[in-house]
Coordinates of C-alpha atoms (C1' of nucleotides) in Angstrom, one line a residue:
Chain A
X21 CA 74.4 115.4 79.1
X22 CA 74.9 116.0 82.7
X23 CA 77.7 117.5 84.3
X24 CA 78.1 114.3 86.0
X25 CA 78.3 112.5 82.6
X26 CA 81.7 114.4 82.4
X27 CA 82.8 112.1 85.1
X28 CA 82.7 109.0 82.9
X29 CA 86.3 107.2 83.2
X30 CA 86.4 106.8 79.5
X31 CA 85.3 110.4 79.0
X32 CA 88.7 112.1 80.3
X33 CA 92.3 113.1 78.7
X34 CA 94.2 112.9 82.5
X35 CA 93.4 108.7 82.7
X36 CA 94.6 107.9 79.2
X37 CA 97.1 110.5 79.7
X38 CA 98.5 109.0 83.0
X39 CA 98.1 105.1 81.3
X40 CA 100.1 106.0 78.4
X41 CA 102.9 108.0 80.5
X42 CA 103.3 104.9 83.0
X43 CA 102.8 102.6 79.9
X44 CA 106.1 104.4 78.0
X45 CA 108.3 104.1 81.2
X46 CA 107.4 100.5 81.5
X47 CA 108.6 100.4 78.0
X48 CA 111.8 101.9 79.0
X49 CA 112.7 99.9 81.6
X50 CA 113.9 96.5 80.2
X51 CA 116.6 98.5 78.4
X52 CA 117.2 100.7 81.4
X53 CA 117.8 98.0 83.4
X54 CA 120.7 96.7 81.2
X55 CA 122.2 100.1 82.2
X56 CA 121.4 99.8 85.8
X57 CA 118.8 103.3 85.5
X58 CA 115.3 103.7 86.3
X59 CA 113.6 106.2 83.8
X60 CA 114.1 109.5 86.2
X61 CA 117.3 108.1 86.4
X62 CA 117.9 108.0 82.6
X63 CA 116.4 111.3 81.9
X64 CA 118.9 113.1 84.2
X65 CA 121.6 111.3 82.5
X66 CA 120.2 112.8 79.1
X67 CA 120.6 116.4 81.0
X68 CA 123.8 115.7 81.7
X69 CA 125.0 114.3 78.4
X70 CA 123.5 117.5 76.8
X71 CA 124.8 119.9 79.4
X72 CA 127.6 118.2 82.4
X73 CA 127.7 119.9 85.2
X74 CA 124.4 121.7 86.1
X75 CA 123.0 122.7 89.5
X76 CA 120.1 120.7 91.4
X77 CA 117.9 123.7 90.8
X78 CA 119.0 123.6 87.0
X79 CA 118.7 119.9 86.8
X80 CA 114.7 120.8 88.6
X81 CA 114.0 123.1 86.2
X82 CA 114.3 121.4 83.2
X83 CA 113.2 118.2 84.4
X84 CA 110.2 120.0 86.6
X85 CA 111.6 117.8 89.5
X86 CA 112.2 119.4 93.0
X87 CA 115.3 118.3 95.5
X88 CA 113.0 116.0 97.6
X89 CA 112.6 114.4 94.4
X90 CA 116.5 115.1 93.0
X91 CA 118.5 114.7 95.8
X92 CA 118.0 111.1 97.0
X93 CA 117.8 110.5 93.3
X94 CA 121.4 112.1 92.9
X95 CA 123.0 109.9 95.9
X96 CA 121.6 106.5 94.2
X97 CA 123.0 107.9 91.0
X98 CA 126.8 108.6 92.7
X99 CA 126.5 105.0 94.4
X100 CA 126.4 103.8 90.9
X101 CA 129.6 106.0 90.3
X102 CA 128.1 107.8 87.0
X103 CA 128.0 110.8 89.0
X104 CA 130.0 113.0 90.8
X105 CA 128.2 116.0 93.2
X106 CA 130.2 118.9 94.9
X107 CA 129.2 122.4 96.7
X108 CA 129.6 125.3 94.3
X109 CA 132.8 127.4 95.3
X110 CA 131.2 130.4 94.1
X111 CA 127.9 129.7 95.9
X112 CA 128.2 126.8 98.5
X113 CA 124.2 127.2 98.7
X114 CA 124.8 125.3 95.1
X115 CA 125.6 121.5 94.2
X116 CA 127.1 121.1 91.1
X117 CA 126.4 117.6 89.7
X118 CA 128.8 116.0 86.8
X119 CA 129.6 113.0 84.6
X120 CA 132.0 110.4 86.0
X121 CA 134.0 108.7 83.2
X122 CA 131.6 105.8 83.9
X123 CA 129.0 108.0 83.1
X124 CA 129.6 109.4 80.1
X125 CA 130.7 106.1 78.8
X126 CA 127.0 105.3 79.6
X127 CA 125.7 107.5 76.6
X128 CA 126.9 105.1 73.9
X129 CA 125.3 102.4 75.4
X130 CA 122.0 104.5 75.8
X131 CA 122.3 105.4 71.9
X132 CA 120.2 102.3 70.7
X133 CA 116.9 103.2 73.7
X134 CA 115.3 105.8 71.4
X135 CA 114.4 104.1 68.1
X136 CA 113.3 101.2 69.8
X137 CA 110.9 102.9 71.7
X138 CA 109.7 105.2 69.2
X139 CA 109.1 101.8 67.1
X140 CA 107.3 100.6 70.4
X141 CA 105.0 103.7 69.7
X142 CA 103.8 102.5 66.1
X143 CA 103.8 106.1 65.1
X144 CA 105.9 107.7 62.1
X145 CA 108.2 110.5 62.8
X146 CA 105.6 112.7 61.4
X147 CA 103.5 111.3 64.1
X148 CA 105.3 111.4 66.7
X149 CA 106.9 114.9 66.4
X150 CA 102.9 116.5 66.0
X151 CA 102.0 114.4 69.1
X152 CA 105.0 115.3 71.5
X153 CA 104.2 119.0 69.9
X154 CA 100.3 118.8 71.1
X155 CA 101.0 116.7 74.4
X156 CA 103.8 119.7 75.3
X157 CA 101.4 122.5 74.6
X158 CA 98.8 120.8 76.6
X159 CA 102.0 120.4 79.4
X160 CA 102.6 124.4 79.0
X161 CA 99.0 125.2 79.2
X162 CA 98.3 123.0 82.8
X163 CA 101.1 124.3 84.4
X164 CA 100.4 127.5 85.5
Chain B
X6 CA 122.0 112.9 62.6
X7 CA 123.8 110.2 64.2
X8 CA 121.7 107.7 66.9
X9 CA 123.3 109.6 69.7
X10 CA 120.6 112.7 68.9
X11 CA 118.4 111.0 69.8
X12 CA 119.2 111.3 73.2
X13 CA 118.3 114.9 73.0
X14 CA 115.5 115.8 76.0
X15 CA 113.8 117.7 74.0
X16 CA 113.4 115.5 71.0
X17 CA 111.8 112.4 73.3
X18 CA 107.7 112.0 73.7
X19 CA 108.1 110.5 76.8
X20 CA 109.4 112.9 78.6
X21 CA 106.8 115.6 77.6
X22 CA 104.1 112.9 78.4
X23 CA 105.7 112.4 81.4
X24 CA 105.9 116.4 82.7
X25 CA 102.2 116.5 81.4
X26 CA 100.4 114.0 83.3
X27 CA 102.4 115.0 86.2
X28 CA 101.0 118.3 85.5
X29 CA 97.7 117.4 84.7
X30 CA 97.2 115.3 88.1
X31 CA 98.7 118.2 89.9
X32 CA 95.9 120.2 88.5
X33 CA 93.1 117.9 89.8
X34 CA 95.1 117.8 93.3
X35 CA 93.7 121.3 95.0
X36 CA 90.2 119.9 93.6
X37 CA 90.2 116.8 94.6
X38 CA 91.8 117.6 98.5
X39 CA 88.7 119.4 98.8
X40 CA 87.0 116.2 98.9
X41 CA 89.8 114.3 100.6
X42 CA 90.9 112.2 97.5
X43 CA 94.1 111.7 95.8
X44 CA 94.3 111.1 92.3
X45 CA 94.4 107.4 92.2
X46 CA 91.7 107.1 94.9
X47 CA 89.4 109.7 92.8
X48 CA 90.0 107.1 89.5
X49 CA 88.8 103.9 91.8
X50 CA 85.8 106.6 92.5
X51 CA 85.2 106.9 89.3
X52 CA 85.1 103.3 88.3
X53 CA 82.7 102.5 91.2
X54 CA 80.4 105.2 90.6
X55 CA 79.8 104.0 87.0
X56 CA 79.6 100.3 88.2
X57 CA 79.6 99.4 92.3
X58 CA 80.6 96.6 93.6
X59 CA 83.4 95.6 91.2
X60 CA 86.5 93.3 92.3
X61 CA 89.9 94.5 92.9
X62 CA 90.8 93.2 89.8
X63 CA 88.5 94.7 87.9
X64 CA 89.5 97.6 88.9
X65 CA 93.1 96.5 88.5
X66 CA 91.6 95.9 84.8
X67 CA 90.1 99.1 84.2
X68 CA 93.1 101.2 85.6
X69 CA 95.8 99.3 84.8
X70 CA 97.1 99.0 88.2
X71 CA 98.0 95.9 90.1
X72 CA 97.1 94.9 94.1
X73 CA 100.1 95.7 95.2
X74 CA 98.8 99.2 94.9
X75 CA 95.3 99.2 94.8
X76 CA 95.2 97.1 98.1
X77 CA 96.8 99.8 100.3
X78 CA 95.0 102.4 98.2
X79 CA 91.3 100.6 98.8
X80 CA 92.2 100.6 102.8
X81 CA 92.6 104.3 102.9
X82 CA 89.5 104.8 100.9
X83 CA 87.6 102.4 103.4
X84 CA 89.5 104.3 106.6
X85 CA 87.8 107.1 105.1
X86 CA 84.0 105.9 105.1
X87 CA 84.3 106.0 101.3
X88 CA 84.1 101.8 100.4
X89 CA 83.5 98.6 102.1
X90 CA 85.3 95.8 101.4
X91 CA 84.2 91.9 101.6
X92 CA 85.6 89.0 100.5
X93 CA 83.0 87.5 97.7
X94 CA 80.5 84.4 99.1
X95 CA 80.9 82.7 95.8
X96 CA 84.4 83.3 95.7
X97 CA 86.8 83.5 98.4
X98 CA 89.6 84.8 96.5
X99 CA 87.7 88.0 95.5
X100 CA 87.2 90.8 97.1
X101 CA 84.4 93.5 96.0
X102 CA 84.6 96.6 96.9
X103 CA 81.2 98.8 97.0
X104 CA 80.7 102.4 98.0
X105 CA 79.0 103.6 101.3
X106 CA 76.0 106.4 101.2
X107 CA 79.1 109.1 102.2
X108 CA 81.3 107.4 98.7
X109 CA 77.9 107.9 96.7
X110 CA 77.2 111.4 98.0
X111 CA 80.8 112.3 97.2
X112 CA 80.0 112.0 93.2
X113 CA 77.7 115.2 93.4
X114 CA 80.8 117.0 95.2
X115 CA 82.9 115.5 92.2
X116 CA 80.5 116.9 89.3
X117 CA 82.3 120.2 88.8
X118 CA 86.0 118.9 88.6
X119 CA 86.2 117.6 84.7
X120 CA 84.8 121.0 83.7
X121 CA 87.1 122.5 85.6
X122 CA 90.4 121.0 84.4
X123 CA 88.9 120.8 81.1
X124 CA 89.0 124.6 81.2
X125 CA 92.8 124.3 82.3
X126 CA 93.7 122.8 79.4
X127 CA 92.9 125.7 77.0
X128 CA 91.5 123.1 74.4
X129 CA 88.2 122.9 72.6
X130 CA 85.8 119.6 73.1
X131 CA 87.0 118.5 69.5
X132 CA 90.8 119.1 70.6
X133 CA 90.5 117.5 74.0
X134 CA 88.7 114.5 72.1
X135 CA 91.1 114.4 69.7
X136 CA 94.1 114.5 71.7
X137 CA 92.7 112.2 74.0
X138 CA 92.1 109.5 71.1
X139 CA 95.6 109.8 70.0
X140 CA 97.1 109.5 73.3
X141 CA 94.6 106.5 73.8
X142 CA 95.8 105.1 70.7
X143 CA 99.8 105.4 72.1
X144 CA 99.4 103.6 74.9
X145 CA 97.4 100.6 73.3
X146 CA 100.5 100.3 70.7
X147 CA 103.1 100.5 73.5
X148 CA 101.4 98.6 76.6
X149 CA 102.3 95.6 74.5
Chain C
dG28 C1' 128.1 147.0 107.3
dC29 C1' 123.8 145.1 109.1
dC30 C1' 120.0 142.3 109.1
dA31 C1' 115.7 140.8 107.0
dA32 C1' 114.3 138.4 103.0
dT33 C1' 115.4 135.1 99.7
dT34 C1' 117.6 131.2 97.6
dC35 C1' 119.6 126.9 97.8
dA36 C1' 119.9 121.6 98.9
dG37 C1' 118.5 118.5 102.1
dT38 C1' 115.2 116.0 105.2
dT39 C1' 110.7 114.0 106.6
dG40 C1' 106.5 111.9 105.8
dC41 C1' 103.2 109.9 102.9
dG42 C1' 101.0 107.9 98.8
dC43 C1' 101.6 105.8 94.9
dG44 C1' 103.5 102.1 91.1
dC45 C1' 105.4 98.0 90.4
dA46 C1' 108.3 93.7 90.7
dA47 C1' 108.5 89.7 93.4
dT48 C1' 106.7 86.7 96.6
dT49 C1' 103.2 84.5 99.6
dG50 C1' 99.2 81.9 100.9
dA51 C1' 94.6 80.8 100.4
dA52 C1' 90.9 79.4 97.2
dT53 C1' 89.5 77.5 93.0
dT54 C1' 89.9 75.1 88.6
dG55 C1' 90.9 71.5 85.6
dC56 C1' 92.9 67.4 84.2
dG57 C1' 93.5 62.5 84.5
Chain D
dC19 C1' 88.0 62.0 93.5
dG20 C1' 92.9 63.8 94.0
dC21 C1' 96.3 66.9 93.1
dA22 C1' 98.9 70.1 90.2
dA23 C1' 98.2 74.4 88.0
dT24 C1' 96.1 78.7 88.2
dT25 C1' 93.9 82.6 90.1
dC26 C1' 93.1 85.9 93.5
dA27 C1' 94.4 89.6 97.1
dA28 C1' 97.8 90.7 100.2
dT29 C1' 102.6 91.7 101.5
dT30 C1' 107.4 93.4 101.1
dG31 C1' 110.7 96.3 99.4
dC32 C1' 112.2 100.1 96.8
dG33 C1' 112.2 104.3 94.0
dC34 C1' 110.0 108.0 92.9
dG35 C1' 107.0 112.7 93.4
dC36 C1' 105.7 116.2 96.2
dA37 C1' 104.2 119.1 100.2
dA38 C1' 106.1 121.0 104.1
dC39 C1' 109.9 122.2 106.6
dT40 C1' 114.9 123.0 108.0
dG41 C1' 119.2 125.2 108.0
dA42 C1' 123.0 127.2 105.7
dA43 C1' 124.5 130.8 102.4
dT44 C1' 123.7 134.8 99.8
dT45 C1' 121.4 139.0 98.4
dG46 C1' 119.4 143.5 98.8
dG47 C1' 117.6 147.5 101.1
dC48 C1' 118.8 150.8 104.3

DNA sequence: GCCAATTCAGTTGCGCGCAATTGAATTGCG
DNA sequence: CGCAATTCAATTGCGCGCAACTGAATTGGC
């Protein structure tokens, strides 16, 4: 086997890799669409329904999103008034972004999204726990 | 556990899968800028190098993407000398797309890449196949 | 206290992805 | 044959991702 055998499409992990992750958000976005979010959209709100009112950069580091990516994000988000975004008074370098009331009443209305996808997946919660273990390992070990 | 935990970030496999193929195609980009490709355009490369001369929806078929993307992304590959394009004699609808000497010679320049991420990702052969069936698996279940 | 270096969010530009639509070509049914 | 239904690629519009850059605010070394 060559090295240019390697380069069989059917051969690599980043192609299935890449299919499955659009694949999922595709999944996603009938029942995001009821809630008026796109998936990036939707996985900011789960930040902020965890933790309200975090930075950009905080929001970018857990997320592993930049502000090119966050910021116009964050605007669309306020248009649809689940957000609220202000200049830190300790450090007006800083935006803290929070839940409107609208927002947070968005979380109950979210609660049904992850059991149907995870029935989507056909996988068992033994399953599915080893492969989000292995696929975030493989995450940590690429990005650096 | 109430439905609501669900919602946690770090209990979701999308989100992981997400980061990691985000991470994975950032991984090929330094490589692949080298020859001038992004990561789409180095998967329609891939395709054409196993089999030239294949329609746009073949490819479409083989990379699960649609014209609406492929279209734009074929023009910059044939701006670049990469492919030709032609609408098919025995079918006007079609349009095949087929590599130029300079697309062909690029596959040699290609050869080292899948080692190279490979490598990246810390795994064995047996982990990497094995990871790569499972996530293979995922997307069949959820991409319908 | 000053000022260079750093840290923030925001902006610009470009290439996807994808839904929705268009228009041309082909197919298939009566 | 005739024409409606289908199949193609292309187009439009929008929301990411991300590299590169900008400008304002803060920090840290002296």
């Amino acid at each position: 086997m060559s090295s240019e055998d390697f380069l069989r499409l059917d051969l690599q992990l980043c192609f299935p890799l890449y299919a499955a992750s659009r694949a999922m958000v595709q999944a996603y976005t009938p029942l995001l669409s009821k809630l008026g979010l796109t998936y990036p959209q939707y996985l900011v709100m789960l930040v902020l329904w965890e933790t309200d009112g975090v930075s950009v950069k905080e929001l970018g580091e857990k997320l592993y999103l930049d502000s090119g990516t966050l910021t116009p994000l964050l605007k669309r988000l306020e248009t649809l008034a689940f957000v609220r975004r202000e200049r830190s008074k300790e450090d007006a370098r800083s935006v803290r972004v929070s839940l409107t009331p609208q927002g947070r009443a968005l979380r109950r209305k979210a609660a049904s999204i992850p059991e149907a996808i995870a029935c989507r997946t056909g996988l068992t919660m033994e399953e599915l726990a080893r492969l989000r273990r292995d696929v975030q390992r493989l995450f940590e070990s690429v990005s650096r």
